Amino acid sequence: MNIIKLAKENEERLIKYRRHFHRYPELTGKEYETLKFIKQELEKYSVEYVEIENGGILVTIDSGKIGKTVLLRADIDALPIEECQFNDSGIKKPCISENKGVAHMCGHDCHTAMLLVALQILNQHKDKFSGKIFGFFERGEESGENIYYCLKYFEENNVEYDNCFGIHVGSIVEQELGNIIVRTGEYYAGMIVFDITIHGKGGHGSRPDLCNNPIDVFVDVVSALRDIEIDKKELFSYSTCVVDCGSKCNIIANTLKFEGSIRFFKEEVADYFVSEFKKILQEKSEKYDCTFTEHFKINTYPVINDELCCEIGRNAFSKLGFNIDEGQPKMGSESFAYLQMKSDGLYVNLITSNAKKGITAQTHNHKFDVDEDVLYQGVCCHIGYALEFLNGNYQTNRKQLNTKALFEKIGINI
C-alpha cells in the first residue's frame, strides 16, 4: 500500500475540506454544521459511524479479521477570535473565516480534514490490515468538557481500543516545515482552571477610606503568587487571562472577578500551588476587609506519550520518509489525555509553520495560518501509524478507566 501516493491523490480534496472547515468555524458545543458536513462526507465513501450526543462522531472500520484495535482522533471546534486576513508578514491568507468572531486559530480545521481523508482511504483498503480502526471526531476540545460524554458512551457501549493516536499541527519556528515531533513521556501539560470573585464594598471614588476596594486585594494576590516557591526543575506555569471590575473612573466597584489557568505535569505540584493560592486569597482578603468565592477545576490531565507507542510512530513515519524530531514538552493542554486513560497512546505535532511564506504566528493568535503543502503528511501519519500498529508485532496496554470515580474527582455530573 503506497500511503504517500494515496494521500497525494486525495490532496485536492484534503485542501478543499480544510478550507471549508476554516471558512465556516463553529464554537465549542455548537459544531452542528461541522458535524453535518463530516457525516455527509463519510457517507459518500460508505464509512460507518455513530454520532455521540454532545460528544462527536465515532467511525468504525472493521477489517473482518481478528486483530487489535486503534483509535485515531481529531478535534473539530474553533475559537472565539476575529481572524486577521493577513499572516505575520502581511501576506494574505488563502482563506479566512466567514463567521464573525469565530476562527480556527488552533488548526482543528486541519486535524478534521486530515483524519476525514485518512478514514476514507482506510475504509477502501480493509484488506491491508487486521483488526479494527476507530476514527473519533471530538467536539469541544477547547473547553475540554465534551470528551466526558464520549468517555461515558465508550463505557456504556463497550468501546475498547488497544492504542490511540492524534496529531496537532504546530507553529514552531525553530523546526523545519513538515517535521513530525515524536516526544517520549511528558508532552502536553495538564490544566486547572480557576474562577475567583473578590467581594468588597463599593462607593464614590473620592472616598476610598469608606470603601473596601476589591482591586487592592487582587493586586496583592497577583504579586504574592509570584513568590510561591516551585522547584525550577518542574515544568509549571500559571496565568491570569480575564479581569472584570468597575464601570467608571469615579466608582469603586463592589466586586472583582478574575479567571485563569494553571499548567502542570505533576499533580502534586499543582495541588501545592492551589493550596498556597487559597491561603493567599484568604490572607489578602482579610487584610482589606473583603471576602471571596473561588472555584478551581481540573480541565485536563497531562499527555504522556508511551515509549512503545513512540517507537511505533517513529517506525511508521520513517518508512514514509518523514523527518522526526524529539522536540520539547509543551505547556499547552490537550483533552487527548483522557483517551490515554483507556489505552497507551501517542500524540504528535506536524510542523506547518513556514517563515519563507510568513507563516510564523502561534496558535490562538489572529494571524495564525498553516502551510497547506504538508497537510498530506498528516493523512499519511494517521494511516501509517494505524497500519504499523495493527500489522506489527506490538503489544500495548488497554487500561481500566472508572469514569464514575473520574467524574466525581473532577466534579462532572452528566
Short mmCIF file of C-alpha atoms in Angstrom, two decimals:
data_model
loop_
_atom_site.label_atom_id
_atom_site.label_comp_id
_atom_site.label_asym_id
_atom_site.label_seq_id
_atom_site.Cartn_x
_atom_site.Cartn_y
_atom_site.Cartn_z
CA MET A 1 0.00 0.00 0.00
CA ASN A 2 1.64 3.21 -1.20
CA ILE A 3 0.42 5.56 1.52
CA ILE A 4 2.07 8.70 0.18
CA LYS A 5 0.72 8.09 -3.33
CA LEU A 6 -2.80 7.65 -1.98
CA ALA A 7 -2.55 10.77 0.19
CA LYS A 8 -1.24 12.87 -2.71
CA GLU A 9 -4.01 11.57 -4.97
CA ASN A 10 -6.52 12.84 -2.41
CA GLU A 11 -4.67 16.08 -1.61
CA GLU A 12 -7.01 18.32 -3.59
CA ARG A 13 -9.99 17.04 -1.59
CA LEU A 14 -7.98 17.38 1.63
CA ILE A 15 -7.32 21.08 0.97
CA LYS A 16 -10.93 21.58 -0.07
CA TYR A 17 -12.09 20.07 3.22
CA ARG A 18 -9.66 22.14 5.26
CA ARG A 19 -10.76 25.39 3.62
CA HIS A 20 -14.43 24.52 4.08
CA PHE A 21 -13.93 23.94 7.81
CA HIS A 22 -11.79 27.08 8.00
CA ARG A 23 -14.38 29.30 6.32
CA TYR A 24 -17.23 28.03 8.49
CA PRO A 25 -15.83 27.53 12.00
CA GLU A 26 -18.09 26.81 14.97
CA LEU A 27 -17.52 27.30 18.67
CA THR A 28 -17.31 24.61 21.33
CA GLY A 29 -20.64 22.82 21.74
CA LYS A 30 -22.09 24.46 18.62
CA GLU A 31 -20.37 22.41 15.90
CA TYR A 32 -23.67 21.49 14.22
CA GLU A 33 -22.84 22.29 10.58
CA THR A 34 -19.35 20.85 11.01
CA LEU A 35 -20.85 17.56 12.20
CA LYS A 36 -23.33 17.60 9.33
CA PHE A 37 -20.54 18.07 6.78
CA ILE A 38 -18.36 15.32 8.29
CA LYS A 39 -21.26 12.86 8.24
CA GLN A 40 -22.09 13.81 4.66
CA GLU A 41 -18.52 13.13 3.50
CA LEU A 42 -18.28 9.87 5.45
CA GLU A 43 -21.48 8.64 3.82
CA LYS A 44 -20.13 9.47 0.35
CA TYR A 45 -17.39 6.90 0.97
CA SER A 46 -19.64 4.39 2.77
CA VAL A 47 -17.84 4.84 6.09
CA GLU A 48 -19.83 3.57 9.09
CA TYR A 49 -20.28 5.92 12.03
CA VAL A 50 -22.41 6.81 15.03
CA GLU A 51 -22.96 10.25 16.50
CA ILE A 52 -22.29 10.53 20.22
CA GLU A 53 -24.70 13.02 21.76
CA ASN A 54 -22.71 16.11 22.87
CA GLY A 55 -19.50 14.21 22.15
CA GLY A 56 -18.81 13.93 18.44
CA ILE A 57 -18.65 11.22 15.79
CA LEU A 58 -17.21 7.72 16.18
CA VAL A 59 -16.26 5.91 12.98
CA THR A 60 -15.75 2.13 12.87
CA ILE A 61 -13.69 0.46 10.14
CA ASP A 62 -13.67 -3.30 10.73
CA SER A 63 -11.37 -5.43 8.59
CA GLY A 64 -13.42 -8.52 9.41
CA LYS A 65 -10.24 -10.21 10.61
CA ILE A 66 -9.26 -10.86 14.22
CA GLY A 67 -6.73 -8.37 15.50
CA LYS A 68 -6.05 -5.31 17.60
CA THR A 69 -7.93 -2.01 17.70
CA VAL A 70 -6.55 1.50 17.27
CA LEU A 71 -8.36 4.82 17.74
CA LEU A 72 -7.43 7.82 15.57
CA ARG A 73 -8.63 11.19 16.83
CA ALA A 74 -9.21 14.75 15.61
CA ASP A 75 -10.82 17.76 17.33
CA ILE A 76 -13.34 19.89 15.44
CA ASP A 77 -14.23 23.08 17.36
CA ALA A 78 -12.97 26.64 16.80
CA LEU A 79 -12.07 29.65 18.96
CA PRO A 80 -13.83 32.97 19.76
CA ILE A 81 -11.27 35.02 17.80
CA GLU A 82 -11.74 37.54 14.98
CA GLU A 83 -9.31 36.33 12.32
CA CYS A 84 -6.87 38.68 10.58
CA GLN A 85 -6.80 38.15 6.82
CA PHE A 86 -3.01 38.55 6.77
CA ASN A 87 -0.28 36.39 8.29
CA ASP A 88 2.73 37.60 10.31
CA SER A 89 4.47 39.00 7.23
CA GLY A 90 1.41 40.80 5.90
CA ILE A 91 0.78 38.16 3.23
CA LYS A 92 -2.89 37.50 2.56
CA LYS A 93 -4.09 34.08 3.68
CA PRO A 94 -5.64 31.72 1.09
CA CYS A 95 -8.92 31.69 3.03
CA ILE A 96 -10.29 33.22 6.22
CA SER A 97 -13.27 32.67 8.49
CA GLU A 98 -16.63 33.90 7.25
CA ASN A 99 -18.19 33.57 10.72
CA LYS A 100 -17.57 36.85 12.54
CA GLY A 101 -15.73 36.47 15.82
CA VAL A 102 -15.07 32.75 15.34
CA ALA A 103 -11.98 31.22 13.76
CA HIS A 104 -9.90 28.06 13.51
CA MET A 105 -6.81 29.56 15.11
CA CYS A 106 -5.69 26.26 16.63
CA GLY A 107 -5.62 24.12 13.50
CA HIS A 108 -8.66 21.96 14.23
CA ASP A 109 -9.79 22.53 10.64
CA CYS A 110 -6.60 20.76 9.54
CA HIS A 111 -6.98 17.98 12.10
CA THR A 112 -10.54 17.26 10.97
CA ALA A 113 -9.69 17.30 7.26
CA MET A 114 -6.62 15.06 7.70
CA LEU A 115 -8.49 12.42 9.67
CA LEU A 116 -11.52 12.54 7.38
CA VAL A 117 -9.42 11.77 4.30
CA ALA A 118 -7.37 9.14 6.15
CA LEU A 119 -10.52 7.28 7.19
CA GLN A 120 -11.95 7.42 3.67
CA ILE A 121 -8.74 5.85 2.35
CA LEU A 122 -8.53 3.21 5.09
CA ASN A 123 -12.15 2.22 4.52
CA GLN A 124 -11.27 1.45 0.90
CA HIS A 125 -8.30 -0.73 1.90
CA LYS A 126 -9.63 -3.03 4.64
CA ASP A 127 -7.65 -5.87 3.07
CA LYS A 128 -4.41 -4.15 4.13
CA PHE A 129 -4.85 -4.69 7.86
CA SER A 130 -6.27 -6.98 10.53
CA GLY A 131 -8.41 -5.79 13.41
CA LYS A 132 -10.38 -2.62 13.75
CA ILE A 133 -9.91 1.14 13.42
CA PHE A 134 -11.95 3.74 15.26
CA GLY A 135 -11.99 7.30 13.99
CA PHE A 136 -13.05 9.87 16.56
CA PHE A 137 -14.08 13.44 15.74
CA GLU A 138 -14.18 15.17 19.13
CA ARG A 139 -16.40 18.12 19.92
CA GLY A 140 -15.46 20.82 22.40
CA GLU A 141 -11.73 20.24 22.84
CA GLU A 142 -11.15 23.91 23.61
CA SER A 143 -13.28 23.64 26.74
CA GLY A 144 -12.12 20.10 27.44
CA GLU A 145 -15.60 19.10 28.57
CA ASN A 146 -17.31 17.31 25.67
CA ILE A 147 -14.85 14.43 25.98
CA TYR A 148 -16.69 13.38 29.16
CA TYR A 149 -19.76 12.44 27.11
CA CYS A 150 -17.52 10.31 24.90
CA LEU A 151 -15.91 8.51 27.82
CA LYS A 152 -19.37 7.76 29.21
CA TYR A 153 -20.51 6.48 25.80
CA PHE A 154 -17.40 4.33 25.45
CA GLU A 155 -18.05 2.71 28.83
CA GLU A 156 -21.77 2.15 28.25
CA ASN A 157 -21.22 0.70 24.76
CA ASN A 158 -18.05 -1.32 25.42
CA VAL A 159 -15.90 0.75 23.08
CA GLU A 160 -12.39 -0.54 23.80
CA TYR A 161 -9.12 0.07 21.98
CA ASP A 162 -5.51 -1.03 22.39
CA ASN A 163 -3.85 2.16 21.20
CA CYS A 164 -4.79 5.77 20.43
CA PHE A 165 -3.18 8.33 18.14
CA GLY A 166 -3.62 12.01 17.36
CA ILE A 167 -1.92 14.86 15.51
CA HIS A 168 -1.77 18.59 16.22
CA VAL A 169 -0.43 20.99 13.61
CA GLY A 170 2.29 23.15 15.09
CA SER A 171 3.94 26.52 14.60
CA ILE A 172 7.45 26.04 15.97
CA VAL A 173 9.73 28.37 14.02
CA GLU A 174 12.94 26.58 15.04
CA GLN A 175 11.61 23.36 13.48
CA GLU A 176 11.68 22.52 9.77
CA LEU A 177 8.44 22.53 7.80
CA GLY A 178 6.99 19.02 7.72
CA ASN A 179 8.89 17.68 10.72
CA ILE A 180 6.99 15.22 12.90
CA ILE A 181 7.57 15.77 16.62
CA VAL A 182 7.53 12.47 18.50
CA ARG A 183 8.33 13.01 22.16
CA THR A 184 8.54 10.20 24.68
CA GLY A 185 6.96 10.82 28.08
CA GLU A 186 5.65 14.22 29.19
CA TYR A 187 4.42 16.22 26.19
CA TYR A 188 1.34 18.41 26.83
CA ALA A 189 0.65 19.84 30.29
CA GLY A 190 -2.41 19.24 32.42
CA MET A 191 -4.61 22.24 33.18
CA ILE A 192 -6.55 23.53 36.18
CA VAL A 193 -8.85 26.48 35.51
CA PHE A 194 -9.74 28.97 38.22
CA ASP A 195 -12.60 31.45 38.58
CA ILE A 196 -12.40 33.82 41.57
CA THR A 197 -14.63 36.68 42.73
CA ILE A 198 -13.48 39.15 45.39
CA HIS A 199 -16.35 40.80 47.27
CA GLY A 200 -15.66 44.25 48.70
CA LYS A 201 -17.62 47.39 49.50
CA GLY A 202 -18.06 49.90 46.72
CA GLY A 203 -18.60 53.61 46.81
CA HIS A 204 -17.51 57.01 45.50
CA GLY A 205 -14.02 57.20 44.04
CA SER A 206 -13.31 60.30 46.15
CA ARG A 207 -13.74 58.37 49.42
CA PRO A 208 -11.66 55.18 49.26
CA ASP A 209 -11.41 55.40 53.04
CA LEU A 210 -15.10 54.47 53.24
CA CYS A 211 -14.77 51.54 50.85
CA ASN A 212 -13.16 48.10 50.70
CA ASN A 213 -11.71 48.08 47.20
CA PRO A 214 -11.51 44.56 45.69
CA ILE A 215 -8.79 45.81 43.33
CA ASP A 216 -6.46 46.21 46.32
CA VAL A 217 -6.92 42.53 47.13
CA PHE A 218 -6.37 41.49 43.52
CA VAL A 219 -3.13 43.47 43.19
CA ASP A 220 -1.73 41.93 46.37
CA VAL A 221 -2.81 38.41 45.36
CA VAL A 222 -1.21 38.60 41.90
CA SER A 223 2.00 39.91 43.44
CA ALA A 224 2.09 37.22 46.14
CA LEU A 225 1.50 34.38 43.67
CA ARG A 226 4.90 35.12 42.12
CA ASP A 227 6.53 34.31 45.46
CA ILE A 228 5.15 30.76 45.70
CA GLU A 229 8.23 28.56 45.50
CA ILE A 230 8.09 25.85 42.85
CA ASP A 231 11.19 23.79 42.07
CA LYS A 232 12.75 25.28 38.91
CA LYS A 233 13.17 21.76 37.54
CA GLU A 234 9.40 21.34 37.45
CA LEU A 235 7.54 22.22 34.26
CA PHE A 236 4.83 24.52 35.60
CA SER A 237 3.11 27.80 34.76
CA TYR A 238 0.05 29.87 35.59
CA SER A 239 -1.61 32.90 34.05
CA THR A 240 -4.45 35.32 34.76
CA CYS A 241 -6.27 35.91 31.49
CA VAL A 242 -9.55 37.62 32.46
CA VAL A 243 -10.09 40.51 34.89
CA ASP A 244 -13.51 42.13 35.22
CA CYS A 245 -14.06 45.05 37.59
CA GLY A 246 -15.60 48.51 37.60
CA SER A 247 -17.62 50.61 35.20
CA LYS A 248 -16.49 54.23 35.67
CA CYS A 249 -13.41 56.15 36.78
CA ASN A 250 -15.07 57.59 39.90
CA ILE A 251 -16.86 54.47 41.16
CA ILE A 252 -15.17 51.89 43.39
CA ALA A 253 -16.70 48.55 42.45
CA ASN A 254 -18.26 46.07 44.84
CA THR A 255 -16.68 43.03 43.18
CA LEU A 256 -13.76 41.97 41.03
CA LYS A 257 -13.72 38.72 39.08
CA PHE A 258 -10.62 37.12 37.60
CA GLU A 259 -10.01 33.88 35.73
CA GLY A 260 -7.00 31.97 34.53
CA SER A 261 -5.29 28.62 34.30
CA ILE A 262 -2.55 26.56 35.91
CA ARG A 263 -0.43 24.20 33.78
CA PHE A 264 1.34 21.22 35.28
CA PHE A 265 2.90 17.82 34.67
CA LYS A 266 2.92 16.57 38.26
CA GLU A 267 -0.39 16.62 40.10
CA GLU A 268 1.27 17.06 43.49
CA VAL A 269 2.95 20.27 42.28
CA ALA A 270 -0.39 21.64 41.08
CA ASP A 271 -2.08 20.66 44.35
CA TYR A 272 0.60 22.51 46.33
CA PHE A 273 0.23 25.66 44.21
CA VAL A 274 -3.57 25.64 44.55
CA SER A 275 -3.27 25.20 48.31
CA GLU A 276 -0.91 28.19 48.57
CA PHE A 277 -3.13 30.20 46.19
CA LYS A 278 -6.11 29.71 48.52
CA LYS A 279 -4.06 30.73 51.57
CA ILE A 280 -3.03 33.93 49.80
CA LEU A 281 -6.64 34.69 48.85
CA GLN A 282 -7.69 34.29 52.47
CA GLU A 283 -4.84 36.42 53.83
CA LYS A 284 -5.20 39.30 51.36
CA SER A 285 -9.00 39.39 51.56
CA GLU A 286 -8.86 39.67 55.34
CA LYS A 287 -6.22 42.41 55.06
CA TYR A 288 -8.67 44.66 53.16
CA ASP A 289 -11.88 43.51 54.92
CA CYS A 290 -13.12 41.71 51.83
CA THR A 291 -14.35 38.17 51.17
CA PHE A 292 -14.01 35.88 48.18
CA THR A 293 -15.53 32.91 46.39
CA GLU A 294 -13.31 30.56 44.42
CA HIS A 295 -13.62 27.64 42.04
CA PHE A 296 -10.66 25.53 40.92
CA LYS A 297 -11.36 22.72 38.44
CA ILE A 298 -9.15 20.18 36.69
CA ASN A 299 -9.83 20.68 32.99
CA THR A 300 -7.48 18.00 31.71
CA TYR A 301 -4.50 15.91 32.70
CA PRO A 302 -1.03 15.78 31.10
CA VAL A 303 -0.49 13.98 27.81
CA ILE A 304 2.14 11.31 28.48
CA ASN A 305 3.38 9.50 25.38
CA ASP A 306 4.07 5.81 25.89
CA GLU A 307 7.59 4.66 24.94
CA LEU A 308 6.40 1.76 22.77
CA CYS A 309 3.85 3.97 21.01
CA CYS A 310 6.66 6.41 20.22
CA GLU A 311 8.61 3.51 18.72
CA ILE A 312 5.60 2.56 16.60
CA GLY A 313 5.29 6.16 15.42
CA ARG A 314 8.96 6.55 14.60
CA ASN A 315 8.97 3.28 12.66
CA ALA A 316 5.84 4.27 10.73
CA PHE A 317 6.96 7.81 9.93
CA SER A 318 10.49 6.72 8.99
CA LYS A 319 9.04 4.30 6.44
CA LEU A 320 7.15 7.27 4.99
CA GLY A 321 10.42 9.19 4.68
CA PHE A 322 9.41 11.97 7.07
CA ASN A 323 11.86 13.82 9.32
CA ILE A 324 11.33 13.09 13.01
CA ASP A 325 12.41 15.22 15.97
CA GLU A 326 12.09 14.72 19.73
CA GLY A 327 11.01 18.31 20.38
CA GLN A 328 10.31 19.77 23.80
CA PRO A 329 7.42 19.46 26.30
CA LYS A 330 4.59 21.91 25.65
CA MET A 331 2.73 23.93 28.27
CA GLY A 332 -0.47 23.84 26.23
CA SER A 333 -3.10 21.29 27.22
CA GLU A 334 -4.98 18.59 25.34
CA SER A 335 -8.06 16.51 26.12
CA PHE A 336 -6.31 13.67 24.26
CA ALA A 337 -5.00 12.85 27.75
CA TYR A 338 -8.42 11.38 28.59
CA LEU A 339 -8.18 8.95 25.65
CA GLN A 340 -4.82 7.83 27.05
CA MET A 341 -6.64 6.85 30.25
CA LYS A 342 -8.15 3.95 28.29
CA SER A 343 -5.01 2.77 26.48
CA ASP A 344 -1.41 3.58 25.73
CA GLY A 345 -1.16 6.24 23.05
CA LEU A 346 0.85 8.74 21.05
CA TYR A 347 0.20 12.41 20.35
CA VAL A 348 2.46 14.18 17.85
CA ASN A 349 2.95 17.54 16.16
CA LEU A 350 3.17 18.14 12.43
CA ILE A 351 5.13 21.34 11.80
CA THR A 352 3.10 23.59 9.49
CA SER A 353 4.90 26.92 10.05
CA ASN A 354 7.00 28.30 7.20
CA ALA A 355 8.98 31.52 7.69
CA LYS A 356 9.56 31.83 3.93
CA LYS A 357 5.81 32.35 3.49
CA GLY A 358 5.37 34.46 6.63
CA ILE A 359 3.54 31.62 8.39
CA THR A 360 5.02 32.02 11.87
CA ALA A 361 2.17 33.10 14.18
CA GLN A 362 1.44 30.85 17.13
CA THR A 363 -1.88 29.11 17.72
CA HIS A 364 -4.64 31.18 19.38
CA ASN A 365 -3.28 34.25 17.55
CA HIS A 366 -5.47 36.03 14.98
CA LYS A 367 -2.68 35.82 12.38
CA PHE A 368 -2.20 32.06 12.76
CA ASP A 369 -2.01 30.12 9.50
CA VAL A 370 -0.65 26.83 8.18
CA ASP A 371 1.32 25.79 5.11
CA GLU A 372 -1.17 23.52 3.37
CA ASP A 373 1.62 21.86 1.36
CA VAL A 374 2.40 19.47 4.22
CA LEU A 375 -1.13 18.55 5.33
CA TYR A 376 -1.00 15.37 3.23
CA GLN A 377 1.67 14.22 5.70
CA GLY A 378 -0.95 14.24 8.44
CA VAL A 379 -3.10 11.89 6.37
CA CYS A 380 -0.06 9.66 5.90
CA CYS A 381 0.72 9.67 9.62
CA HIS A 382 -2.79 8.54 10.57
CA ILE A 383 -2.73 5.72 8.02
CA GLY A 384 0.90 4.79 8.65
CA TYR A 385 0.52 4.64 12.42
CA ALA A 386 -2.64 2.53 12.22
CA LEU A 387 -1.13 0.01 9.80
CA GLU A 388 2.21 -0.18 11.62
CA PHE A 389 0.44 -0.99 14.88
CA LEU A 390 -2.25 -3.32 13.56
CA ASN A 391 0.07 -5.31 11.30
CA GLY A 392 3.15 -5.20 13.53
CA ASN A 393 4.17 -7.32 16.49
CA TYR A 394 3.42 -4.64 19.10
CA GLN A 395 1.58 -5.26 22.36
CA THR A 396 0.32 -2.09 24.02
CA ASN A 397 -1.92 -1.90 27.06
CA ARG A 398 -5.62 -1.37 27.48
CA LYS A 399 -6.42 0.41 30.74
CA GLN A 400 -9.35 0.17 33.10
CA LEU A 401 -10.96 3.59 33.43
CA ASN A 402 -13.55 4.08 36.16
CA THR A 403 -15.48 7.00 34.68
CA LYS A 404 -17.69 7.37 37.75
CA ALA A 405 -14.67 7.85 40.01
CA LEU A 406 -13.04 10.20 37.49
CA PHE A 407 -16.17 12.34 37.15
CA GLU A 408 -16.55 12.56 40.92
CA LYS A 409 -12.93 13.68 41.28
CA ILE A 410 -13.20 16.48 38.74
CA GLY A 411 -16.76 17.49 39.59
CA ILE A 412 -18.57 16.34 36.45
CA ASN A 413 -22.25 15.38 36.52
CA ILE A 414 -23.61 14.07 33.22
#
